[in-house]
Coordinates of C-alpha atoms in Angstrom, one line a residue:
Chain A
M1 CA 30.1 2.5 11.5
K2 CA 30.0 -1.2 12.0
P3 CA 27.1 -2.8 10.1
N4 CA 24.1 -3.6 12.2
L5 CA 22.0 -6.7 11.8
T6 CA 18.5 -6.4 12.9
I7 CA 15.3 -8.6 13.5
A8 CA 12.0 -7.2 12.3
P9 CA 8.9 -7.5 14.2
I10 CA 7.2 -11.0 14.1
L11 CA 4.8 -10.6 11.3
F12 CA 2.8 -13.8 11.8
H13 CA 0.5 -14.8 14.8
W14 CA 2.8 -17.1 16.9
N15 CA 1.4 -17.9 20.3
A16 CA 3.1 -16.3 23.3
E17 CA 5.0 -19.5 24.1
R18 CA 6.6 -19.5 20.7
K19 CA 7.4 -15.8 20.8
L20 CA 8.9 -16.0 24.3
E21 CA 11.1 -18.8 23.2
F22 CA 12.1 -17.0 20.1
Y23 CA 13.1 -13.9 21.7
A24 CA 15.0 -15.7 24.6
R25 CA 17.2 -17.4 21.9
I26 CA 17.7 -14.1 20.0
A27 CA 18.7 -12.4 23.3
D28 CA 21.1 -15.0 24.3
E29 CA 22.4 -16.5 21.0
A30 CA 21.8 -14.3 18.0
P31 CA 24.6 -11.9 16.7
V32 CA 22.1 -9.1 16.0
D33 CA 22.2 -5.5 17.2
V34 CA 18.7 -4.3 17.1
V35 CA 15.3 -6.1 17.7
Y36 CA 12.0 -4.6 16.7
L37 CA 9.1 -5.6 18.9
G38 CA 5.5 -5.2 18.5
E39 CA 2.3 -6.4 16.5
I40 CA 2.3 -4.4 13.3
I41 CA -0.4 -6.4 11.3
C42 CA -3.5 -6.9 13.5
S43 CA -4.6 -5.1 16.4
K44 CA -6.8 -8.1 17.6
R45 CA -3.6 -10.1 18.1
T46 CA -2.0 -7.6 20.6
P47 CA -3.6 -8.9 23.9
F48 CA -1.9 -12.3 23.6
F49 CA 1.6 -10.7 24.1
E50 CA 1.1 -7.4 25.6
N51 CA 2.0 -8.4 29.2
H52 CA 5.2 -10.1 28.0
Y53 CA 7.0 -6.9 26.3
D54 CA 8.5 -5.8 29.6
E55 CA 10.4 -9.0 30.2
V56 CA 11.2 -9.6 26.7
A57 CA 12.6 -6.2 26.1
E58 CA 14.6 -6.5 29.4
R59 CA 16.0 -9.7 28.4
L60 CA 17.1 -8.4 25.0
V61 CA 18.8 -5.4 26.4
R62 CA 20.6 -7.5 28.9
G63 CA 21.7 -9.6 25.7
G64 CA 23.2 -6.3 24.4
K65 CA 20.5 -5.6 21.8
T66 CA 18.8 -2.3 21.0
V67 CA 15.0 -2.6 21.5
V68 CA 12.7 -0.5 19.2
F69 CA 8.9 -0.8 19.4
S70 CA 7.1 -1.0 15.9
T71 CA 3.6 0.5 15.5
L72 CA 0.6 -0.9 13.5
A73 CA 0.8 -0.7 9.8
E74 CA -3.0 -0.1 9.3
V75 CA -4.9 2.1 11.7
M76 CA -8.6 2.5 11.4
L77 CA -10.5 1.8 14.6
K78 CA -10.7 4.1 17.6
R79 CA -9.0 1.5 19.7
E80 CA -6.0 1.3 17.2
R81 CA -5.9 5.2 17.0
N82 CA -5.6 5.2 20.9
M83 CA -2.8 2.5 20.7
I84 CA -0.8 4.8 18.4
A85 CA -1.2 7.7 20.7
G86 CA -0.1 5.6 23.6
F87 CA 2.9 4.2 21.7
C88 CA 3.9 7.8 20.8
D89 CA 4.1 8.7 24.4
L90 CA 6.5 5.9 25.2
E91 CA 9.6 7.3 26.8
D92 CA 11.9 4.2 27.4
F93 CA 12.3 2.9 24.1
E94 CA 12.7 4.0 20.4
L95 CA 9.7 3.8 18.2
E96 CA 9.3 2.7 14.5
I97 CA 6.3 4.1 12.9
N98 CA 4.4 2.1 10.1
D99 CA 1.5 4.4 9.4
S100 CA 1.3 8.2 8.9
S101 CA -1.2 8.5 11.8
A102 CA 1.8 8.4 14.2
L103 CA 3.3 11.5 12.5
W104 CA 0.5 13.7 14.0
H105 CA 1.7 12.8 17.5
L106 CA 5.5 12.8 17.0
D107 CA 5.9 16.5 16.2
D108 CA 8.7 17.1 18.7
K109 CA 10.1 13.6 19.1
S110 CA 12.6 11.4 17.3
Y111 CA 11.4 8.3 15.7
R112 CA 12.5 5.6 13.1
V113 CA 10.4 5.2 9.9
G114 CA 9.5 1.6 9.0
S115 CA 9.4 0.0 5.6
L116 CA 5.7 0.1 5.3
M117 CA 5.8 3.8 5.2
N118 CA 6.2 5.3 1.6
V119 CA 9.7 6.9 1.8
Y120 CA 10.6 6.6 -1.9
N121 CA 12.8 9.6 -2.5
E122 CA 15.3 12.0 -1.0
D123 CA 12.7 14.9 -0.7
T124 CA 10.4 12.9 1.5
M125 CA 13.3 11.5 3.5
A126 CA 14.7 15.1 4.0
Y127 CA 11.2 16.4 5.2
L128 CA 10.7 13.5 7.7
V129 CA 14.3 14.1 9.0
A130 CA 13.4 17.6 9.7
K131 CA 10.4 16.4 11.6
G132 CA 12.3 14.0 13.9
A133 CA 13.0 10.9 11.8
T134 CA 16.4 9.4 12.5
H135 CA 16.3 6.1 10.6
F136 CA 14.6 4.7 7.6
T137 CA 13.8 1.1 6.7
L138 CA 13.4 1.5 2.8
P139 CA 10.4 0.1 1.0
A140 CA 11.1 -3.4 -0.2
E141 CA 10.3 -2.6 -3.9
L142 CA 12.9 0.0 -4.3
P143 CA 15.6 -1.0 -6.9
R144 CA 19.3 -0.7 -6.1
D145 CA 19.8 2.7 -7.8
S146 CA 17.3 4.4 -5.7
I147 CA 18.5 2.8 -2.5
A148 CA 22.0 4.0 -3.3
I149 CA 20.8 7.5 -3.6
L150 CA 18.7 7.3 -0.4
A151 CA 21.6 5.7 1.6
A152 CA 24.0 8.6 0.5
H153 CA 21.3 11.2 1.2
A154 CA 20.6 9.8 4.7
K155 CA 24.2 10.0 5.6
E156 CA 24.3 13.7 4.7
L157 CA 21.2 14.3 6.7
G158 CA 22.7 12.4 9.7
A159 CA 20.1 9.5 9.5
T160 CA 20.7 5.8 9.1
T161 CA 19.3 3.4 6.5
E162 CA 18.0 -0.3 6.7
V163 CA 17.2 -2.6 4.0
Q164 CA 15.4 -6.0 4.4
V165 CA 17.8 -8.8 3.4
F166 CA 16.0 -12.0 4.4
G167 CA 12.4 -13.5 4.7
R168 CA 9.2 -13.1 2.8
V169 CA 8.5 -9.6 1.6
S170 CA 5.3 -7.6 2.5
L171 CA 3.6 -6.7 -0.8
A172 CA 0.1 -5.4 0.2
L173 CA -2.1 -4.4 3.0
S174 CA -6.0 -4.5 3.0
A175 CA -8.7 -3.6 5.3
R176 CA -10.1 -7.2 4.8
C177 CA -8.7 -10.1 6.7
Y178 CA -7.9 -12.8 4.0
H179 CA -7.1 -15.4 6.4
A180 CA -10.7 -15.2 7.8
R181 CA -12.1 -15.0 4.3
A182 CA -10.4 -18.3 3.3
H183 CA -12.0 -19.9 6.3
G184 CA -15.4 -18.5 5.5
R185 CA -15.2 -15.9 8.4
I186 CA -14.8 -12.2 8.7
K187 CA -12.4 -10.1 10.7
D188 CA -14.7 -9.7 13.7
N189 CA -15.3 -13.4 14.1
C190 CA -12.0 -14.7 12.9
Q191 CA -11.3 -17.0 15.8
F192 CA -7.6 -16.3 15.1
V193 CA -7.3 -18.9 12.2
C194 CA -4.1 -17.1 11.2
E195 CA -2.5 -18.8 14.1
E196 CA -2.4 -22.0 12.1
D197 CA 0.1 -20.6 9.5
M198 CA 3.3 -19.7 11.3
D199 CA 5.0 -18.6 8.1
G200 CA 1.8 -17.4 6.3
M201 CA -1.0 -19.2 4.4
P202 CA 0.1 -20.4 1.0
L203 CA -1.9 -19.0 -2.0
N204 CA -1.4 -20.9 -5.2
T205 CA -2.4 -20.3 -8.7
L206 CA -5.1 -22.5 -10.3
D207 CA -2.4 -24.5 -12.1
G208 CA -1.0 -25.2 -8.6
E209 CA 2.0 -22.9 -8.8
E210 CA 3.2 -21.4 -5.5
F211 CA 2.3 -17.7 -5.8
L212 CA 1.7 -15.6 -2.7
T213 CA 1.4 -15.8 1.1
V214 CA -1.5 -14.4 3.2
N215 CA -1.1 -13.1 6.9
G216 CA -4.3 -11.7 7.9
I217 CA -4.7 -8.3 6.1
Q218 CA -1.2 -8.6 4.7
T219 CA -0.2 -10.3 1.5
L220 CA 3.4 -11.3 1.2
S221 CA 5.8 -12.9 -1.3
H222 CA 5.9 -16.7 -1.6
S223 CA 9.6 -16.4 -2.2
Y224 CA 12.0 -15.6 0.5
L225 CA 14.1 -12.5 -0.2
N226 CA 17.8 -13.3 0.0
L227 CA 20.2 -10.3 -0.5
L228 CA 23.2 -11.9 1.2
D229 CA 25.4 -11.4 -2.0
D230 CA 24.4 -7.7 -2.2
M231 CA 25.3 -6.6 1.3
D232 CA 28.9 -5.5 0.3
D233 CA 27.5 -3.3 -2.2
M234 CA 25.0 -1.9 0.3
K235 CA 27.6 -1.2 2.9
E236 CA 29.7 0.7 0.3
M237 CA 26.7 2.7 -0.6
G238 CA 26.2 3.7 3.1
V239 CA 23.3 1.3 4.2
T240 CA 23.9 0.9 7.9
H241 CA 21.3 -1.7 8.9
F242 CA 20.4 -5.2 7.5
R243 CA 17.0 -6.5 8.4
L244 CA 16.0 -10.2 8.9
V245 CA 12.3 -11.0 8.8
P246 CA 11.5 -13.7 11.5
H247 CA 10.4 -17.1 10.2
T248 CA 9.9 -20.6 11.8
Q249 CA 13.2 -21.7 10.3
D250 CA 16.2 -21.4 12.8
M251 CA 16.7 -17.7 12.9
V252 CA 19.8 -17.9 15.0
A253 CA 21.5 -19.8 12.4
V254 CA 20.3 -17.3 9.7
A255 CA 21.5 -14.4 11.8
N256 CA 25.0 -16.2 12.1
I257 CA 25.2 -16.6 8.4
F258 CA 24.3 -12.9 7.6
R259 CA 26.6 -11.7 10.5
E260 CA 29.4 -13.7 9.1
A261 CA 28.8 -12.2 5.6
L262 CA 28.6 -8.6 7.0
D263 CA 31.8 -9.0 8.9
D264 CA 33.6 -10.7 5.8
T265 CA 34.7 -13.6 8.0
V266 CA 33.5 -16.2 5.6
S267 CA 33.3 -16.1 1.7
A268 CA 30.2 -15.3 -0.2
E269 CA 30.0 -18.7 -1.6
E270 CA 30.3 -20.4 1.8
S271 CA 27.6 -18.0 3.2
S272 CA 25.2 -18.8 0.4
E273 CA 25.9 -22.6 0.7
K274 CA 25.0 -22.4 4.4
L275 CA 21.9 -20.5 3.8
T276 CA 20.8 -23.0 1.1
A277 CA 21.6 -25.9 3.6
L278 CA 18.7 -24.6 5.9
D279 CA 16.2 -26.1 3.5
I280 CA 14.0 -23.0 3.4
P281 CA 10.6 -24.2 1.9
A282 CA 10.5 -21.6 -1.0
P283 CA 12.7 -20.2 -3.6
F284 CA 14.9 -17.1 -2.9
S285 CA 14.3 -13.9 -4.8
N286 CA 16.2 -10.8 -5.4
G287 CA 14.1 -9.3 -8.2
F288 CA 13.1 -5.9 -6.6
W289 CA 16.9 -5.1 -5.8
N290 CA 17.7 -5.8 -9.5
G291 CA 14.8 -3.7 -10.9
R292 CA 13.2 -6.9 -12.1
P293 CA 9.9 -8.7 -11.1
G294 CA 10.2 -9.1 -7.3
H295 CA 9.7 -12.9 -7.4
Q296 CA 12.6 -13.5 -9.7
W297 CA 16.1 -14.7 -8.8
V298 CA 18.9 -12.9 -10.6
G299 CA 22.2 -14.5 -10.7
E300 CA 23.5 -18.0 -10.0
V301 CA 21.2 -20.5 -8.2
Chain B
M1 CA -26.8 20.1 3.2
N2 CA -24.1 21.5 1.0
R3 CA -24.2 20.9 -2.9
P4 CA -21.5 18.2 -3.4
E5 CA -19.1 18.5 -6.2
L6 CA -19.3 15.7 -8.8
V7 CA -15.7 14.8 -9.8
C8 CA -15.3 12.8 -13.0
P9 CA -12.6 10.8 -14.8
A10 CA -10.8 12.2 -17.8
G11 CA -8.5 9.7 -19.3
T12 CA -8.3 11.4 -22.6
P13 CA -9.2 14.9 -24.0
S14 CA -12.4 13.6 -25.6
A15 CA -13.4 12.0 -22.2
M16 CA -12.8 15.2 -20.5
R17 CA -15.1 17.2 -23.1
T18 CA -17.7 14.4 -22.4
A19 CA -17.6 14.8 -18.7
V20 CA -17.7 18.6 -19.0
E21 CA -20.9 18.4 -21.2
A22 CA -22.4 15.8 -19.1
G23 CA -22.3 18.2 -16.1
A24 CA -19.2 17.4 -14.2
D25 CA -18.2 20.1 -11.6
A26 CA -14.7 18.9 -11.7
V27 CA -12.6 16.4 -13.8
Y28 CA -9.4 14.8 -12.9
C29 CA -6.5 13.8 -15.2
G30 CA -2.9 13.1 -15.6
F31 CA 0.1 13.4 -17.9
Q32 CA 1.2 10.6 -20.1
N33 CA 4.0 9.3 -17.7
A34 CA 4.6 7.7 -14.3
T35 CA 3.6 10.8 -12.4
N36 CA 0.0 9.6 -12.1
A37 CA -1.6 6.3 -11.0
R38 CA -3.2 5.4 -14.3
N39 CA -0.2 5.4 -16.6
F40 CA -1.7 3.3 -19.2
P41 CA -0.8 3.3 -23.0
G42 CA -3.3 5.5 -24.9
L43 CA -4.4 7.3 -21.8
N44 CA -3.8 10.7 -20.4
F45 CA -2.6 14.1 -21.7
T46 CA 0.2 15.7 -23.5
V47 CA 1.1 19.3 -22.5
P48 CA -0.6 20.9 -25.4
E49 CA -3.6 18.6 -24.9
L50 CA -3.9 19.6 -21.4
E51 CA -3.5 23.4 -22.1
K52 CA -6.5 23.2 -24.6
S53 CA -8.6 21.0 -22.2
V54 CA -8.1 23.1 -19.3
R55 CA -9.3 26.2 -21.4
H56 CA -12.4 24.1 -22.6
A57 CA -13.3 22.8 -19.0
H58 CA -12.9 26.3 -17.5
N59 CA -15.2 27.8 -20.2
G60 CA -17.7 25.2 -19.3
G61 CA -17.4 26.1 -15.5
T62 CA -15.6 22.9 -14.7
K63 CA -12.6 22.6 -12.5
V64 CA -9.6 20.6 -13.6
L65 CA -7.7 18.5 -10.9
L66 CA -4.3 17.1 -12.0
A67 CA -3.2 13.9 -10.5
V68 CA 0.4 13.8 -9.5
N69 CA -0.2 11.0 -7.2
T70 CA 2.6 8.4 -7.5
F71 CA 5.7 8.2 -5.4
P72 CA 8.8 9.4 -7.3
P73 CA 11.7 7.0 -6.7
A74 CA 15.0 8.6 -5.8
G75 CA 16.8 9.8 -8.7
K76 CA 13.6 10.4 -10.8
V77 CA 12.1 13.3 -8.6
D78 CA 12.5 15.9 -11.4
L79 CA 9.9 14.4 -13.6
W80 CA 7.2 15.0 -10.8
K81 CA 8.4 18.6 -10.2
E82 CA 8.0 19.2 -14.0
A83 CA 4.5 17.8 -14.0
V84 CA 3.8 20.2 -11.1
D85 CA 5.2 23.3 -12.8
T86 CA 3.5 22.5 -16.1
G87 CA 0.1 22.0 -14.2
A88 CA 0.6 25.3 -12.4
K89 CA 1.5 27.0 -15.7
L90 CA -1.6 25.7 -17.4
G91 CA -3.8 27.0 -14.6
V92 CA -5.1 23.5 -13.1
D93 CA -7.4 24.2 -10.1
A94 CA -5.7 21.7 -7.8
F95 CA -3.1 19.0 -7.6
I96 CA -3.9 15.5 -6.3
V97 CA -0.8 14.2 -4.4
A98 CA 0.4 11.3 -2.4
D99 CA 4.0 11.6 -1.8
I100 CA 5.2 13.8 1.0
G101 CA 8.1 15.2 -1.1
V102 CA 5.8 16.2 -3.9
A103 CA 3.3 17.7 -1.5
D104 CA 6.1 19.8 0.1
Y105 CA 7.2 20.9 -3.4
I106 CA 3.8 22.3 -4.2
A107 CA 3.1 23.8 -0.8
K108 CA 6.4 25.8 -1.0
N109 CA 6.3 26.7 -4.8
Y110 CA 2.6 27.1 -5.4
P111 CA 1.0 28.0 -2.0
D112 CA -2.0 29.4 -4.0
I113 CA -3.1 26.3 -5.7
R114 CA -5.1 23.9 -3.8
L115 CA -3.8 20.6 -2.7
H116 CA -5.9 17.4 -2.4
L117 CA -4.5 14.3 -0.7
S118 CA -4.8 11.3 -3.1
V119 CA -6.4 8.0 -2.0
Q120 CA -2.9 6.7 -2.7
A121 CA -1.6 8.5 0.4
A122 CA -3.7 5.9 2.3
A123 CA -4.7 8.3 5.1
S124 CA -7.3 6.4 7.0
T125 CA -7.4 8.2 10.3
P126 CA -8.2 11.9 11.4
E127 CA -4.7 12.0 12.7
A128 CA -3.0 11.0 9.5
I129 CA -5.2 13.5 7.6
K130 CA -4.6 16.2 10.2
F131 CA -0.9 15.6 9.7
Y132 CA -1.1 16.3 6.0
C133 CA -3.4 19.4 6.7
R134 CA -0.9 20.8 9.1
E135 CA 2.2 20.4 7.2
F136 CA 1.1 21.1 3.6
N137 CA -2.4 22.9 4.0
I138 CA -4.3 20.2 2.3
K139 CA -7.8 21.3 1.4
R140 CA -9.4 18.1 0.6
V141 CA -8.8 14.4 1.3
V142 CA -9.8 11.5 -1.0
L143 CA -10.8 8.8 1.5
P144 CA -9.7 5.1 1.1
R145 CA -12.5 3.1 -0.2
I146 CA -12.4 1.1 3.1
L147 CA -14.4 3.2 5.4
T148 CA -18.3 2.9 6.2
V149 CA -20.6 5.9 6.0
P150 CA -20.7 6.2 9.9
E151 CA -17.0 6.3 9.9
I152 CA -16.9 8.9 7.2
K153 CA -19.3 11.0 9.2
T154 CA -17.0 10.6 12.3
M155 CA -14.1 11.6 10.2
A156 CA -15.9 14.7 8.9
D157 CA -16.4 15.9 12.4
E158 CA -12.6 15.5 13.2
I159 CA -10.7 16.9 10.2
P160 CA -10.2 20.4 9.0
C161 CA -10.6 19.7 5.4
E162 CA -13.1 18.7 2.7
I163 CA -13.9 15.0 2.1
E164 CA -14.1 13.3 -1.3
T165 CA -15.3 9.7 -1.6
F166 CA -15.6 7.2 -4.4
I167 CA -19.1 6.6 -5.4
F168 CA -18.8 4.4 -8.5
G169 CA -16.4 2.3 -10.5
N170 CA -13.6 0.0 -9.6
H171 CA -13.9 -1.7 -6.1
G172 CA -10.6 -2.3 -4.6
L173 CA -9.9 -3.4 -1.0
M174 CA -6.1 -3.5 -1.1
V175 CA -5.1 -0.3 0.5
E176 CA -4.2 2.0 -2.4
G177 CA -0.6 3.4 -2.3
R178 CA 0.5 0.4 -0.3
C179 CA 0.5 -2.3 -2.9
S180 CA 3.4 -3.8 -4.8
L181 CA 1.7 -7.1 -6.1
T182 CA 2.0 -5.8 -9.7
N183 CA 5.7 -5.1 -9.3
Y184 CA 6.3 -8.5 -7.7
I185 CA 5.0 -10.2 -10.9
T186 CA 5.8 -7.8 -13.7
G187 CA 8.8 -5.4 -12.6
L188 CA 6.5 -2.4 -12.9
S189 CA 5.5 -0.6 -9.9
T190 CA 2.0 0.8 -9.1
N191 CA 3.6 3.3 -6.7
M192 CA 6.6 4.3 -8.8
D193 CA 5.4 3.6 -12.4
G194 CA 1.6 4.3 -12.0
V195 CA 1.0 0.9 -13.4
C196 CA -1.4 -1.9 -12.0
S197 CA -1.5 -5.2 -14.1
P198 CA 0.0 -3.8 -17.3
A199 CA -1.8 -4.8 -20.5
A200 CA 1.6 -5.6 -22.2
Q201 CA 2.1 -8.6 -19.7
I202 CA -1.5 -9.9 -20.1
Q203 CA -2.3 -13.1 -21.8
Y204 CA -5.7 -14.6 -22.7
I205 CA -5.2 -18.4 -23.4
K206 CA -8.1 -20.4 -24.8
D207 CA -7.9 -24.3 -24.5
D208 CA -9.6 -26.9 -26.8
S209 CA -12.8 -26.9 -24.7
G210 CA -13.2 -23.2 -24.8
N211 CA -12.0 -22.5 -21.2
L212 CA -10.0 -19.2 -21.0
T213 CA -7.0 -18.8 -18.8
T214 CA -5.9 -15.3 -18.0
K215 CA -2.3 -14.7 -17.1
L216 CA -0.3 -11.8 -15.8
G217 CA 3.4 -12.3 -16.5
E218 CA 4.1 -15.9 -15.9
F219 CA 1.3 -16.5 -13.5
T220 CA -2.3 -17.6 -14.1
I221 CA -4.7 -15.2 -12.4
D222 CA -7.9 -16.9 -13.3
C223 CA -9.7 -19.4 -15.4
F224 CA -13.1 -19.1 -17.0
S225 CA -15.4 -21.8 -18.4
C226 CA -17.0 -20.8 -21.7
D227 CA -20.2 -19.6 -20.0
E228 CA -18.4 -17.2 -17.8
N229 CA -17.5 -13.5 -18.5
A230 CA -13.6 -13.3 -18.4
G231 CA -12.5 -10.4 -16.3
Y232 CA -9.3 -8.4 -16.7
P233 CA -6.5 -10.2 -14.8
T234 CA -5.8 -8.2 -11.8
I235 CA -4.0 -9.9 -9.0
C236 CA -6.4 -8.9 -6.3
K237 CA -9.4 -10.1 -8.5
G238 CA -8.0 -13.4 -9.3
R239 CA -9.1 -17.0 -8.1
Y240 CA -6.7 -19.2 -6.2
L241 CA -6.1 -22.3 -4.1
T242 CA -5.2 -22.7 -0.6
P243 CA -5.5 -25.8 1.7
A244 CA -7.9 -24.1 4.1
H245 CA -10.4 -23.4 1.3
D246 CA -12.3 -26.1 -0.7
G247 CA -11.5 -25.4 -4.3
A248 CA -10.8 -22.2 -6.3
Y249 CA -12.0 -19.0 -4.8
Y250 CA -11.6 -15.2 -4.9
A251 CA -9.0 -15.0 -2.1
F252 CA -9.0 -11.3 -2.0
E253 CA -12.3 -9.9 -3.5
E254 CA -14.9 -10.6 -6.1
P255 CA -14.6 -8.7 -9.4
I256 CA -17.4 -6.4 -8.8
S257 CA -17.9 -2.7 -9.1
L258 CA -18.8 0.0 -6.5
N259 CA -22.1 1.8 -7.0
L260 CA -23.2 4.0 -4.1
S261 CA -26.2 5.5 -5.9
T262 CA -28.6 4.5 -3.1
L263 CA -26.3 5.7 -0.3
L264 CA -25.9 9.2 -2.0
P265 CA -28.2 11.0 0.5
D266 CA -26.5 9.5 3.4
L267 CA -23.1 10.4 2.1
M268 CA -24.2 13.9 1.5
A269 CA -25.6 14.1 5.0
A270 CA -22.4 12.8 6.4
G271 CA -20.6 15.9 5.1
V272 CA -18.9 14.6 2.0
T273 CA -17.8 17.6 -0.1
A274 CA -17.1 15.7 -3.3
L275 CA -18.2 12.6 -5.0
K276 CA -15.7 10.7 -7.2
I277 CA -16.5 8.5 -10.2
E278 CA -13.7 6.1 -10.9
G279 CA -12.7 5.2 -14.5
R280 CA -10.0 7.2 -16.3
Q281 CA -9.3 4.0 -18.2
R282 CA -13.0 3.6 -19.3
S283 CA -14.7 4.7 -22.7
R284 CA -16.3 8.0 -23.5
A285 CA -19.7 6.2 -23.5
Y286 CA -19.1 5.0 -19.9
V287 CA -18.0 8.7 -18.9
K288 CA -21.2 10.1 -20.6
S289 CA -23.7 7.6 -19.0
V290 CA -22.3 7.5 -15.5
V291 CA -21.8 11.3 -15.3
T292 CA -25.1 12.1 -16.7
A293 CA -26.9 9.6 -14.2
Y294 CA -25.1 10.9 -11.2
R295 CA -25.5 14.6 -12.3
K296 CA -29.3 13.9 -12.2
A297 CA -29.2 12.0 -9.0
V298 CA -27.2 14.7 -7.2
D299 CA -29.4 17.4 -8.5
N300 CA -32.7 15.5 -7.5
I301 CA -31.4 15.0 -3.9
M302 CA -30.6 18.7 -3.8
A303 CA -34.1 19.6 -4.8
G304 CA -35.6 17.1 -2.2
H305 CA -36.6 14.5 -4.8
N306 CA -35.9 10.9 -5.2
P307 CA -32.5 10.4 -6.7
E308 CA -34.0 8.3 -9.5
I309 CA -30.6 6.8 -10.5
S310 CA -31.0 4.9 -13.8
D311 CA -29.6 1.4 -14.1
L312 CA -25.9 1.6 -14.3
L313 CA -25.3 -2.1 -13.9
A314 CA -24.3 -2.8 -17.4
L315 CA -21.4 -0.4 -17.0
T316 CA -19.9 -2.2 -13.9
E317 CA -17.2 -4.7 -13.9
G318 CA -18.4 -8.1 -14.6
Q319 CA -21.9 -6.7 -14.3
K320 CA -21.8 -7.1 -10.7
E321 CA -22.2 -4.3 -8.2
T322 CA -21.7 -3.7 -4.5
Q323 CA -21.9 -1.0 -1.9
G324 CA -18.6 -2.2 -0.8
A325 CA -17.1 -1.1 2.5
F326 CA -19.5 1.9 2.7
K327 CA -22.6 0.1 3.9
S328 CA -21.3 -1.8 6.8
K329 CA -17.9 -3.3 7.9
A330 CA -19.1 -7.0 7.8
W331 CA -17.0 -7.6 4.8
R332 CA -13.6 -6.9 6.7

C-alpha cells in the first residue's frame, strides 16, 4: 500500500476565512491523501464553521482527497451528546471518533479511531476492530516498540494505522478552559479569546523557559513533533498513514517535504534541511517515539 | 435513600488495616507495578501481602477492590493479565479497570467478579458509560471529578450501573486517563506506568534568600517565598507565565483539595452508590482521620441527623479546600 499522508483536524480556533483559505490550498496544492475535518476541542467554536463543511469537503474531494469527519474529544453537555449522535448518523463521509461516547452509537457501523482515544495495546485494538473500527491513529505517547506491535497487529486484523509525524502534540484535556482562565474568564463567558493564539497560547516556566502550549481545554507540547527521519522505519513495520497537525506555518510546504520523504524522492538529510529552513518557532522533539521524555530530541540536530 | 458504600484508600497493608478498623465498607488497592495508577515507590501490595490483607478485610466485613486501572502498552499486556489472575485467585470483590482490552479479559475469564469502570476510563457521558456496561457488564462507574451534583443526578437516571464519586482528596481537573504531561517531561507515563510526577525526578532548590524552587525533570514547576507552603511539584498544580496574564499564576488549578462533606446529603440523594476517598499515597494517620470522620458523617445522615463533619482542613493539600466541580460549573 502506498503510504498515505494526512492532515489532522485544525486544533486551534482559526476564523472561518483562515480555515477556508487553508483548505482551499490543501485541496489544490498539497500532496496529501486524507483530510480530517471537524472541531474536536471545543463545541462552542463549532457554529463559526458549520455552514462551510459541505463546500470544503466538496472541494477536497474534487482535489482527490479522502474526507473524514472527526468528533469532539470531550463530550459532557447535552448539546455535545446530541452532536455526537448526529455525527454517528452521517452517511456520506467516514467518521473518526475521539471519545468513547460515540462507541455507543456505532454498534453496527464502521469508523476510524482517533489519537485521543486510548488504544494502547493489541487486545483493545482487536476488540474495537470486532466492533467496526477500521483505522487507528495511535496515541502520541506510545514508544516505537509498541507502535511496531500495533501496526503488525492491525495488518493481521485488516485495519490500518496512522502516526502523527509533525506538529505540536496533544498532552492533556481538561473540563476547564485554560485560555479563558488566563484572561480572567470562564468557559461560559470566554469571548473566544483562544482566537488570538493561532498556534496555541505559550506557557513558560517561572524562569522564562518555554514549556507548554494551551488551546482552550487542551494542553499541548511547546515543541513540534518531527518524525521525518523515522518514517522509513514506520513504513517497514506496517504503519500506513502519516499525520500532519496543521499550524500557521506553510503546511503545503510541510506536506511536500513529508511527501518527498515518504516517496524516497529526496534524501533524509535534504528533507530535514528543508524542514529546518521553514523556521518553525519551537524546537523539534521525538522523545516519545524513542521511549524518552516527550520534549526531548534524540539524534543529530 | 440507600446507604452508600464508603470506599477508602489502601496504599499499604497497614493503611488497609487502619481503613477497615475505621469503618470502611470497601478498600481499594493495587499491586507493586505499572498495573495501577498509583505506582509509587513504597506503596502497594506484594502477592502475599494482598492475600493476607484480603483475608483480614473480609473478616472485618470490608470489600477489597483491586485497581488494575492503567493502560497496558502493546507488548506488556501479560503483566496486567497476571495481576487480574492473581486478584481473582485471592478473592478480591471487584476489579477497577480502564483499558478496554483488560475489561474484556476480565469479562470473558472471570464473569462472576464485579467490574468497576475506573475514573481513568474518562467516561463522562451516559452514552460512554452505557457502552462499557453493554460490552463488559460493568457494575459501577467511578465518575470523573468534573461533573456537578445536578449532572450526577441526571447521569444516575440514565445509566444502568451504580455510581461512585470522589468526596475527599486530591482535586484534579485534567481528565484522568487522558494526560501525558508527566511523560512529556519525565519519560514515565501516567497511563502506561501508573506514574504522575515521579519523586525520583523531583528537586527542591533553596536559594540564598530562602526561596524554594520546585522542579520536575529539567523544568521549574513553582517557586515559593519563605512564608509560603511549598507544594509537591505536579505539572497541573504549578505556576507559570503567559503574555495574556499579569505575572505568575496557577495556569491550570490551585493546589487545593476536594472536600465534599457539606454536599454529602445532596450526593446521596442524587443516587450515588459509593463515596470514594482519595489518597493511597497518604499516611495511615490521614486514612484514620478521614475515614473515621466520613464514617460518622454518613451514619449520621442515614439516621436523619446533621452530618457533623469534623474539621479535615489540616489534612488537605496546601491546607486549602474546595467543593471543586461538584458545586457549580462556574469553574470551567
